[in-house]
Every structure is written in structure tokens, then in C-alpha cells.
Amino acid sequence: MTDYVTVTHEDGIAIITLDNPPVNALSLHLRQPLFAAIEAARDDAGVKGLVIACAGRTFVSGADISEFGTDRARATPSLPELCALLESLEKPAVAAIHGTALGGGLELALACHYRVADRQAKVGLPEVKLGILPGAGGTVRLPRVAGPEKAVKMIVSGSPIGAADALASGIVDEIAEGDLTGAAVAFARKKVAEGGPHLPVRARNEKIEATHADPAAFEAAVKQATAKTRGLEAPLACAEAVRNAVELSFDEALNKERELFTRLVSGVQSRAQRHLFFAEREAAKIPGVGKDVTPREIRKVGIIGAGTMGGGIAMAFANGGYPVTMLEASEEALDRGFATIEKNYAISVQRGSLSEEDKAKRLARFSRTTDYADLADADLIIEAVFEEMSVKQDVFGKLDKVAKPGAILATNTSYLDVNRIASFTARPQDVVGLHFFSPANVMKLLEIVRGEKTAPDVLATVLTVGKRIGKVPVVVGVCHGFVGNRMLGARGDDLEPLLLEGAAPEQIDRVFTDFGFVMGPFAMWDLAGLDVGWRNRKSLGKTAVIGDALCERGRFGQKTGKGMYLYENGSRTPTPDPEVAKLIEDKAAERGIERRAISDQEIIERTLYPMINEAALILEEKIASRPSDIDIVWVNGYGFPIGKGGPMFWADLEGLKTIVERLDHWHARTGKKVFEPAASLRRLADTGGSFSARPA
Ligand code: T1G
């Protein structure tokens, strides 16, 4: 056998072990020897049963995503052919599952007659997250073992389940206590002794029939699972495929699955989502920080500031299993902060997403103090105090005195100069920015702001800790607003001129939601509070025609029941307000601006194209290491639609030539810097280049 597949024999059972690091993806070079090994076991009279197991940290994690779009993905033996071969066996085949059997990995296991899993194993069909659906029978076999209702929930959500749930659902036949392969061999031998016949999953129809008899639960599950697809095709295709499994024969449903898979896998949305899969992993590779850099040990975390951000950050760490000490200037401030934290956990318990037991465990991880000396043994201290440089100076001056040598000192600033903050200490190499996004216990994105002097092992440490608390970390450089907020500024720079020239707030917001954002910029302003921007502008001596006028009228947004929109009777649903329309018309008249109908395309060109231009400048200045990092920032921090792959992937789809042409048009018309094409962008456009082809 090859290195990828080895076969051993134990008492008439052939044990086929796969070994394709790092996650046993079903690459062609694994499929070929695996197919041969199964055929050999089938034809060997001395073999009475088979076990398929994996070496390394996990059972098969799926098809090899990097093969998609290449001939290797379709080369025989394909995964469906492997599954058909397994299902044709008269001898019992048992999958021995550890780690995560995902996608094609679970499909391979479902093509076996039986499945034995270790207690920590997880199983799932996450293909929907790649913009596709299970393409090797998962949508037809999973309903037969778990029932259509459970299957459609798993396949449309893409979320894995644990071994105990898999056993209870009928996906797994036994949980192994101790040695997994040994348990699988014993299970195979038991089945051989029972004499069979060994029913393949395709022949098990009882749960399909039960849904025929009473489809209500299945229909309700479909409705709930597909309620929010936000313009994505894959979730609907997943539900359609499971419905086919219920309504059609096995082979008809299998053919339909193949048709749906073929359509989706070549589509833009799947290409975009596969791009994001690899981009997220690429973002964890920091230039100048090799795998040889050892992260520092983080056992205890200190958080300074128990406000909205401090409390959210503290929850993120407590949720990730870290003991957290919260420091505030007074007991009253600590009381307020903890009251909010306890309320948040209570809401999660109420929603059923957190057990009382886990809530208690997380709260037990918190301690509180008003004395900096209590942070002396913390390994990582994060400040989330007022966004004012003098306050940061005070905090970091104190930290420099009390924190132990080697402690990492992090600032949660969202746009201030991290190098300046580091200069307030005698240990700038231990200072880093950790920019969380509100609510910090929910939002995935974590911008790791690398100071000039930040040590490589500090970056490796906060990257590791960030992933451990469930964040998606991206390393960015020091500039005003880093990557996300700097591009947000570019996206919003021309919004008020658009309003004054004739675009209504609701039209602009609709263009954004039609594009795939969860909400438009004005709804977002009302949610965050118009007064935040107002205060910020005043501190910088800046003005905004409409924003200031609204704030002068006390219209701060949702918190005051009115802002850009009306929020009647405490509703959170924005309603256009004629008073705002009149205010905009009056302001336009005062400025002699002749209003006109503005197209949706013009709104895109005057908001999203400047955002792409700012990204090109960010790359020129090396504030981001690669275009795909910017995609990860915007998808995880600002709700950029995953079906468009992030701003840079989308810009390539739009065509950089078009973008530069239109930026030139608006620059000539308005003279605004935000429309002046970056040199690197113009060069890419002129040479037919693209961001994705751009060297890393
Ligand atoms: N194909 C190719 N490479 C993969 C891969 C895959 N399926 N899964 C992981 N990798 C690479 C990854 O890019 C990284 O590479 C390294 O392995 C470690 O991954 C027919 C069509 C299994 C839970 O969607 O969820 O089956 O950066 O950093 O955090 O119906 O990887 O080191 O060069 O993520 O321990 C369905 C995807 C595929 C599962 C492990 N399966 N993988 O997490 O490691 S489509 C999936 C994961 C399919 C069939 C369809 C995770 C993991 P590098 P990692 P991890």
C-alpha cells in the first residue's frame, strides 16, 4: 500500500488506515489507494469485515477543497464512486471516527454499514459554508439514519454535532470506550458473527417513511432553517436536496443532489466562500512570525474598564475559559459593569444558548478590583478605557509600574496611534493593539494592531489566544482607523452629498441591503447613536450638514426614538420620517444644490468604489499584509456578504478597470480625494491585473 493508506488484518477484519496530513482530506492521491484497498478487501475471501480508520488528529475532514475547480476533483475514483463501492459490499464495513468527520468524511462514514465514534468526536456536513451542499450522498443518506428533520437542520446550518448527539440521532452506532480502532474491530467482528445481511444506509427507509406519514416536523424544520438565507443559494439548495430524499427514490434524489452540487460549485458564491475559507487561515500567517516562534503562556487576564467594550471583552475571555480580573476606578462602576455581564448571560440562558451550569462556571472566572496592584500577576492586560490619548497615557504609565515582566499590555483603541501608546511604557515590545468589535463577546473580528516595536512572540501569543476565544484575528498596521474603520470612513465620505443631491436615506440603505449587507449605513448610524459621531466631529473641529442638524434636534437614533429614521413606540424598525426629508431638502436649497433622481449604481460607485480605493492605499502602505486579509476584516467585522467574498474579491468581480474609470469620473466631477485612484489600483487596472492574482 502507499503511505497514504495502510492495511492490516486482525482476525479476519481488514483495517484500512488513511494518513493524509493535516486533516485527511480526500485528495485524489488518497482516493486512489483507498479504492484499491476496499476492492482488495472485498475480493479477499479471508476478509470477513472492514474497518476504515484514520491516523493523525482527525477522521476525514472532507473532500480536498483545494482540488475544486481542477481536474483532480472529478478524477476517478470520485468520492461518490468510493461511497458506491462501500455500499455494494456484502461484508460489514465500519467507520472508526475520531476528531471531526466533516463533509465528505461523514459521507464516507455513512456509506459504511456502521459507525463507531470516540466520545470527543464531532460529525457534520458544513458544505453550505462553502456555498455548496454535500455532493457524495450526504443529503440522501443522513436523512435515512438521523431522520429528515434532524438532517435538514444539520445540512442547512452546516454545524457539527457531538458524538453523544450523533448516537442519539442514529448517525453513530456505538461510542467507543478506550481504544477506538479496537472497538471498531470488535464491532465489525460482532456484526460478522450475527451473520447479516448488513443493510447499507441506502436501504434503510423507515425514517423517510415516518416523515411521509407525518411531514409537519420536517416542514417546520425546513421553514426555520431557511428563514434567513440573505441571498445565498446554497442553504435553499440544501433544503431542496433533503426534500428530494423524502419525496424521491434514493437514486433519483442522488442524481438531483449531483445536479445541484455541479451548479453551485461552479458558481460565484461558492468561489467566494471557498476563497474566504482559505483567506481566514492565511490571515493567521503573519509575515516575520514563523511557526518556530513560541507563544507566551496566558493563564490570567486583566481588563481595565468595565464599560460596554471592557465588559464584552471580559465575557469573551471568560467564555474562552480564562480567569479574568476586571479593574475600574470605583466599586459603583464595577457594579454597573457586572450587572450588564450578568444580564447578558441571563439572556443567553433564557434563549437556551447557555445552560445555568455554564453561566455559573463563566461568572466564577471573574474577579474585580479598583487596585492596579491586583493585576501584577496577569499575563495579558487589555485596557478598554475612554478613547482619549491622555487617558491611555495614564493607564499605560500605571501598568508599566505594576505589570510583571513579560506581561502583554494591549490597548483596545479603535483608531489611536498604538506606537504612541507603547511609548508611554519602558516595554514597547510587549505592547500591542487588540481592537475588538462591539459587542465584543459576539463579533468575530479581532484586529491585532502591530506596533513598530511589538515583539514577534507577542503577536504569536495574541493570535493564539484570539483564536482560542473564538475570534477571527487579522494583523494590521498602525494608522487612523487601521483597516476596517479606515475603509468605513471612505465608504461613508460621500453619503451626505448623496442625500443633498437627491438620494433618500431609505434608498441608500436599500442599495446596501440589496447588495447583501445586513443593514445600510443610516440604519447603522441610528443603531450606534448619531451623537457618537457628532461628539467625535466636534473634538476634531469637523462638521456634518445632516448629522449635526439631526443631533442639534436631539435626534440621536434608536436611543431617542428618532434619528435619520423614526422608531415609533420603541420599535427597532426604521421608518422614513418626512421631517428628515424636509430637513435634507432645506439644507440642499440653502446650498443651491439642484436635487435629482440618483440611480442605485451611482450610490454603489460613490460609496463602495472609494472603499476599494482606500484598500489599495492600505496595501501600498502595508497596513494590511494581503488583499484577502481585508476580505476577512470586512466579512467578520462589518457584515460584508460572504457570497461576494469580501471587498477585494468583489472588486475583482466588478473589474478594476471599471472601478478606476468611475473613480476618475467622480474625482473629475467632485474633486474629492476619496475618489482619486491609488497608483497601485490604476496600475492593476491598466495591466488587467486583479487583487486575487496579486503576489502575497
Ligand atoms: N480541504 C483542503 N484543505 C483543508 C481542508 C479541506 N477539506 N480542511 C482543512 N484544510 C487545511 C487548512 O486549509 C489548513 O491548511 C490545514 O488543513 C489545517 O486546517 C463532497 C464537497 C477540519 C475542523 O468544510 O473545518 O467534503 O493553512 O487550520 O483549526 O460533500 O480545517 O495549514 O496550509 O482549519 O484544526 C467539507 C473544512 C469539504 C471542513 C480542522 N469539509 N475544514 O480545523 O485546522 S467539501 C469542510 C475544517 C466536501 C463533499 C464536499 C477545519 C477542521 P494550512 P485548520 P483546525
mmCIF file of C-alpha atoms in Angstrom, residues 120-337:
data_model
loop_
_atom_site.group_PDB
_atom_site.id
_atom_site.type_symbol
_atom_site.label_atom_id
_atom_site.label_comp_id
_atom_site.label_asym_id
_atom_site.label_seq_id
_atom_site.Cartn_x
_atom_site.Cartn_y
_atom_site.Cartn_z
ATOM 1 C CA GLN A 120 -14.885 13.564 21.764
ATOM 2 C CA ALA A 121 -15.657 13.108 18.062
ATOM 3 C CA LYS A 122 -17.839 15.528 16.083
ATOM 4 C CA VAL A 123 -19.706 14.913 12.833
ATOM 5 C CA GLY A 124 -21.220 17.384 10.395
ATOM 6 C CA LEU A 125 -21.917 18.420 6.823
ATOM 7 C CA PRO A 126 -20.542 22.007 6.620
ATOM 8 C CA GLU A 127 -20.613 22.256 2.816
ATOM 9 C CA VAL A 128 -23.211 25.065 2.965
ATOM 10 C CA LYS A 129 -20.464 27.266 4.453
ATOM 11 C CA LEU A 130 -18.544 26.793 1.231
ATOM 12 C CA GLY A 131 -21.544 27.804 -0.871
ATOM 13 C CA ILE A 132 -22.311 24.222 -1.913
ATOM 14 C CA LEU A 133 -24.150 21.194 -0.495
ATOM 15 C CA PRO A 134 -22.972 17.669 0.379
ATOM 16 C CA GLY A 135 -22.093 16.151 -3.016
ATOM 17 C CA ALA A 136 -21.474 12.489 -2.181
ATOM 18 C CA GLY A 137 -24.837 11.335 -0.940
ATOM 19 C CA GLY A 138 -24.930 13.185 2.378
ATOM 20 C CA THR A 139 -28.308 14.747 1.629
ATOM 21 C CA VAL A 140 -29.794 11.326 0.873
ATOM 22 C CA ARG A 141 -28.087 9.128 3.464
ATOM 23 C CA LEU A 142 -28.130 11.421 6.511
ATOM 24 C CA PRO A 143 -31.979 11.653 6.493
ATOM 25 C CA ARG A 144 -32.076 7.856 6.462
ATOM 26 C CA VAL A 145 -30.052 7.484 9.658
ATOM 27 C CA ALA A 146 -30.971 10.686 11.531
ATOM 28 C CA GLY A 147 -34.391 11.427 10.077
ATOM 29 C CA PRO A 148 -35.209 14.248 7.604
ATOM 30 C CA GLU A 149 -35.913 16.832 10.333
ATOM 31 C CA LYS A 150 -32.511 16.482 12.045
ATOM 32 C CA ALA A 151 -30.781 16.122 8.679
ATOM 33 C CA VAL A 152 -32.160 19.317 7.184
ATOM 34 C CA LYS A 153 -31.203 21.286 10.305
ATOM 35 C CA MET A 154 -27.640 19.926 10.192
ATOM 36 C CA ILE A 155 -27.158 20.352 6.441
ATOM 37 C CA VAL A 156 -28.649 23.855 6.111
ATOM 38 C CA SER A 157 -26.808 25.166 9.189
ATOM 39 C CA GLY A 158 -23.575 23.296 8.440
ATOM 40 C CA SER A 159 -22.996 22.968 12.189
ATOM 41 C CA PRO A 160 -21.376 19.798 13.534
ATOM 42 C CA ILE A 161 -22.803 17.801 16.460
ATOM 43 C CA GLY A 162 -21.038 15.845 19.188
ATOM 44 C CA ALA A 163 -20.768 12.061 19.445
ATOM 45 C CA ALA A 164 -23.481 11.692 22.089
ATOM 46 C CA ASP A 165 -25.974 13.607 19.922
ATOM 47 C CA ALA A 166 -24.869 11.573 16.894
ATOM 48 C CA LEU A 167 -25.501 8.355 18.807
ATOM 49 C CA ALA A 168 -28.910 9.503 19.991
ATOM 50 C CA SER A 169 -29.812 10.588 16.448
ATOM 51 C CA GLY A 170 -28.838 7.258 14.904
ATOM 52 C CA ILE A 171 -25.883 8.644 12.927
ATOM 53 C CA VAL A 172 -23.396 6.681 15.025
ATOM 54 C CA ASP A 173 -23.988 3.101 16.213
ATOM 55 C CA GLU A 174 -21.610 2.990 19.189
ATOM 56 C CA ILE A 175 -19.402 5.257 21.274
ATOM 57 C CA ALA A 176 -16.001 3.630 21.835
ATOM 58 C CA GLU A 177 -14.724 3.482 25.405
ATOM 59 C CA GLY A 178 -10.885 3.454 25.204
ATOM 60 C CA ASP A 179 -9.134 2.320 22.005
ATOM 61 C CA LEU A 180 -11.258 3.395 19.022
ATOM 62 C CA THR A 181 -9.856 1.059 16.379
ATOM 63 C CA GLY A 182 -10.075 -1.862 18.780
ATOM 64 C CA ALA A 183 -13.713 -1.027 19.475
ATOM 65 C CA ALA A 184 -14.433 -0.755 15.741
ATOM 66 C CA VAL A 185 -12.788 -4.131 15.054
ATOM 67 C CA ALA A 186 -14.797 -5.725 17.869
ATOM 68 C CA PHE A 187 -17.962 -4.147 16.462
ATOM 69 C CA ALA A 188 -17.161 -5.497 12.983
ATOM 70 C CA ARG A 189 -16.471 -8.946 14.375
ATOM 71 C CA LYS A 190 -19.777 -8.870 16.281
ATOM 72 C CA LYS A 191 -21.627 -7.988 13.074
ATOM 73 C CA VAL A 192 -19.845 -10.798 11.205
ATOM 74 C CA ALA A 193 -20.894 -13.212 13.932
ATOM 75 C CA GLU A 194 -24.504 -12.052 13.675
ATOM 76 C CA GLY A 195 -24.351 -13.105 10.055
ATOM 77 C CA GLY A 196 -26.100 -10.157 8.386
ATOM 78 C CA PRO A 197 -27.492 -9.207 5.966
ATOM 79 C CA HIS A 198 -25.755 -5.892 6.599
ATOM 80 C CA LEU A 199 -28.200 -3.264 5.384
ATOM 81 C CA PRO A 200 -26.499 -0.338 3.632
ATOM 82 C CA VAL A 201 -27.863 3.095 4.616
ATOM 83 C CA ARG A 202 -29.500 3.430 1.199
ATOM 84 C CA ALA A 203 -31.811 0.536 2.062
ATOM 85 C CA ARG A 204 -32.913 1.974 5.396
ATOM 86 C CA ASN A 205 -36.151 3.826 4.702
ATOM 87 C CA GLU A 206 -38.042 3.717 7.985
ATOM 88 C CA LYS A 207 -37.291 7.328 8.923
ATOM 89 C CA ILE A 208 -38.165 8.532 5.423
ATOM 90 C CA GLU A 209 -41.471 6.684 5.624
ATOM 91 C CA ALA A 210 -42.180 8.197 9.042
ATOM 92 C CA THR A 211 -41.861 11.693 7.540
ATOM 93 C CA HIS A 212 -44.159 10.720 4.677
ATOM 94 C CA ALA A 213 -46.719 9.739 7.298
ATOM 95 C CA ASP A 214 -46.261 12.927 9.330
ATOM 96 C CA PRO A 215 -44.394 15.708 7.473
ATOM 97 C CA ALA A 216 -45.190 18.516 9.942
ATOM 98 C CA ALA A 217 -41.965 18.428 11.925
ATOM 99 C CA PHE A 218 -39.874 18.232 8.760
ATOM 100 C CA GLU A 219 -41.736 21.121 7.109
ATOM 101 C CA ALA A 220 -41.331 23.225 10.244
ATOM 102 C CA ALA A 221 -37.605 22.442 10.303
ATOM 103 C CA VAL A 222 -37.254 23.450 6.632
ATOM 104 C CA LYS A 223 -39.088 26.733 7.280
ATOM 105 C CA GLN A 224 -36.966 27.573 10.294
ATOM 106 C CA ALA A 225 -33.675 26.511 8.685
ATOM 107 C CA THR A 226 -34.209 28.565 5.521
ATOM 108 C CA ALA A 227 -35.725 31.641 7.199
ATOM 109 C CA LYS A 228 -32.595 33.789 6.838
ATOM 110 C CA THR A 229 -30.582 32.962 3.734
ATOM 111 C CA ARG A 230 -29.701 36.580 2.812
ATOM 112 C CA GLY A 231 -29.480 35.964 -0.906
ATOM 113 C CA LEU A 232 -27.329 32.840 -0.586
ATOM 114 C CA GLU A 233 -28.262 29.971 -2.907
ATOM 115 C CA ALA A 234 -26.658 27.076 -1.009
ATOM 116 C CA PRO A 235 -28.995 26.947 2.039
ATOM 117 C CA LEU A 236 -32.042 26.694 -0.232
ATOM 118 C CA ALA A 237 -30.351 24.016 -2.371
ATOM 119 C CA CYS A 238 -29.523 22.048 0.780
ATOM 120 C CA ALA A 239 -33.150 22.086 1.863
ATOM 121 C CA GLU A 240 -34.314 21.136 -1.644
ATOM 122 C CA ALA A 241 -31.927 18.159 -1.696
ATOM 123 C CA VAL A 242 -33.209 16.826 1.626
ATOM 124 C CA ARG A 243 -36.770 17.276 0.446
ATOM 125 C CA ASN A 244 -35.842 15.210 -2.638
ATOM 126 C CA ALA A 245 -34.566 12.499 -0.301
ATOM 127 C CA VAL A 246 -38.001 12.425 1.309
ATOM 128 C CA GLU A 247 -40.040 12.560 -1.877
ATOM 129 C CA LEU A 248 -37.967 10.655 -4.461
ATOM 130 C CA SER A 249 -36.249 7.284 -4.663
ATOM 131 C CA PHE A 250 -32.683 7.044 -3.354
ATOM 132 C CA ASP A 251 -31.145 7.083 -6.848
ATOM 133 C CA GLU A 252 -33.379 9.894 -8.144
ATOM 134 C CA ALA A 253 -32.541 12.006 -5.104
ATOM 135 C CA LEU A 254 -28.840 11.197 -5.504
ATOM 136 C CA ASN A 255 -28.956 12.383 -9.121
ATOM 137 C CA LYS A 256 -30.708 15.590 -8.087
ATOM 138 C CA GLU A 257 -28.052 16.157 -5.418
ATOM 139 C CA ARG A 258 -25.340 15.820 -8.065
ATOM 140 C CA GLU A 259 -27.128 18.325 -10.355
ATOM 141 C CA LEU A 260 -27.457 20.864 -7.533
ATOM 142 C CA PHE A 261 -23.848 20.356 -6.458
ATOM 143 C CA THR A 262 -22.499 20.798 -10.003
ATOM 144 C CA ARG A 263 -24.473 24.038 -10.413
ATOM 145 C CA LEU A 264 -23.380 25.536 -7.090
ATOM 146 C CA VAL A 265 -19.705 24.510 -7.068
ATOM 147 C CA SER A 266 -19.020 26.442 -10.282
ATOM 148 C CA GLY A 267 -20.994 29.496 -9.124
ATOM 149 C CA VAL A 268 -19.628 32.819 -7.884
ATOM 150 C CA GLN A 269 -20.989 32.410 -4.355
ATOM 151 C CA SER A 270 -19.167 29.127 -3.775
ATOM 152 C CA ARG A 271 -15.955 30.504 -5.236
ATOM 153 C CA ALA A 272 -16.328 33.470 -2.899
ATOM 154 C CA GLN A 273 -16.945 31.345 0.178
ATOM 155 C CA ARG A 274 -14.103 28.934 -0.635
ATOM 156 C CA HIS A 275 -11.871 31.991 -1.028
ATOM 157 C CA LEU A 276 -12.879 33.081 2.480
ATOM 158 C CA PHE A 277 -12.188 29.618 3.911
ATOM 159 C CA PHE A 278 -8.552 29.788 2.835
ATOM 160 C CA ALA A 279 -8.272 33.549 3.445
ATOM 161 C CA GLU A 280 -9.184 33.111 7.111
ATOM 162 C CA ARG A 281 -6.376 30.579 7.505
ATOM 163 C CA GLU A 282 -3.955 32.692 5.500
ATOM 164 C CA ALA A 283 -4.626 35.635 7.835
ATOM 165 C CA ALA A 284 -3.112 33.592 10.678
ATOM 166 C CA LYS A 285 0.231 33.544 8.837
ATOM 167 C CA ILE A 286 1.997 36.719 9.985
ATOM 168 C CA PRO A 287 4.955 37.924 7.930
ATOM 169 C CA GLY A 288 8.093 37.742 10.087
ATOM 170 C CA VAL A 289 6.485 35.431 12.665
ATOM 171 C CA GLY A 290 7.359 31.843 11.732
ATOM 172 C CA LYS A 291 5.973 28.631 13.208
ATOM 173 C CA ASP A 292 9.162 28.477 15.344
ATOM 174 C CA VAL A 293 8.009 31.466 17.445
ATOM 175 C CA THR A 294 6.636 30.152 20.744
ATOM 176 C CA PRO A 295 3.611 31.968 22.178
ATOM 177 C CA ARG A 296 3.819 33.121 25.783
ATOM 178 C CA GLU A 297 1.641 31.278 28.321
ATOM 179 C CA ILE A 298 -1.540 33.178 29.185
ATOM 180 C CA ARG A 299 -3.145 31.960 32.393
ATOM 181 C CA LYS A 300 -4.705 35.121 33.817
ATOM 182 C CA VAL A 301 -6.192 38.134 32.017
ATOM 183 C CA GLY A 302 -6.743 41.659 33.343
ATOM 184 C CA ILE A 303 -9.303 44.018 31.803
ATOM 185 C CA ILE A 304 -9.236 47.723 32.567
ATOM 186 C CA GLY A 305 -12.646 49.337 32.118
ATOM 187 C CA ALA A 306 -15.964 47.645 32.786
ATOM 188 C CA GLY A 307 -17.961 49.620 30.237
ATOM 189 C CA THR A 308 -19.591 48.237 27.085
ATOM 190 C CA MET A 309 -16.302 47.228 25.478
ATOM 191 C CA GLY A 310 -14.483 46.168 28.667
ATOM 192 C CA GLY A 311 -17.416 44.045 29.769
ATOM 193 C CA GLY A 312 -17.773 42.438 26.347
ATOM 194 C CA ILE A 313 -14.062 41.674 26.135
ATOM 195 C CA ALA A 314 -14.087 40.214 29.645
ATOM 196 C CA MET A 315 -17.002 37.968 28.654
ATOM 197 C CA ALA A 316 -15.139 36.820 25.543
ATOM 198 C CA PHE A 317 -12.208 35.681 27.681
ATOM 199 C CA ALA A 318 -14.346 34.130 30.416
ATOM 200 C CA ASN A 319 -16.311 32.311 27.685
ATOM 201 C CA GLY A 320 -12.975 31.033 26.397
ATOM 202 C CA GLY A 321 -12.095 29.608 29.822
ATOM 203 C CA TYR A 322 -9.730 32.328 31.110
ATOM 204 C CA PRO A 323 -9.825 33.737 34.659
ATOM 205 C CA VAL A 324 -10.495 37.480 34.282
ATOM 206 C CA THR A 325 -9.820 40.315 36.743
ATOM 207 C CA MET A 326 -11.778 43.475 35.961
ATOM 208 C CA LEU A 327 -10.461 46.812 37.162
ATOM 209 C CA GLU A 328 -12.449 50.030 37.352
ATOM 210 C CA ALA A 329 -11.981 53.375 39.073
ATOM 211 C CA SER A 330 -14.795 52.702 41.567
ATOM 212 C CA GLU A 331 -16.939 49.957 43.059
ATOM 213 C CA GLU A 332 -20.015 51.623 41.537
ATOM 214 C CA ALA A 333 -18.515 51.342 38.042
ATOM 215 C CA LEU A 334 -17.669 47.703 38.713
ATOM 216 C CA ASP A 335 -21.221 47.067 39.948
ATOM 217 C CA ARG A 336 -22.636 48.592 36.763
ATOM 218 C CA GLY A 337 -20.295 46.543 34.605
#
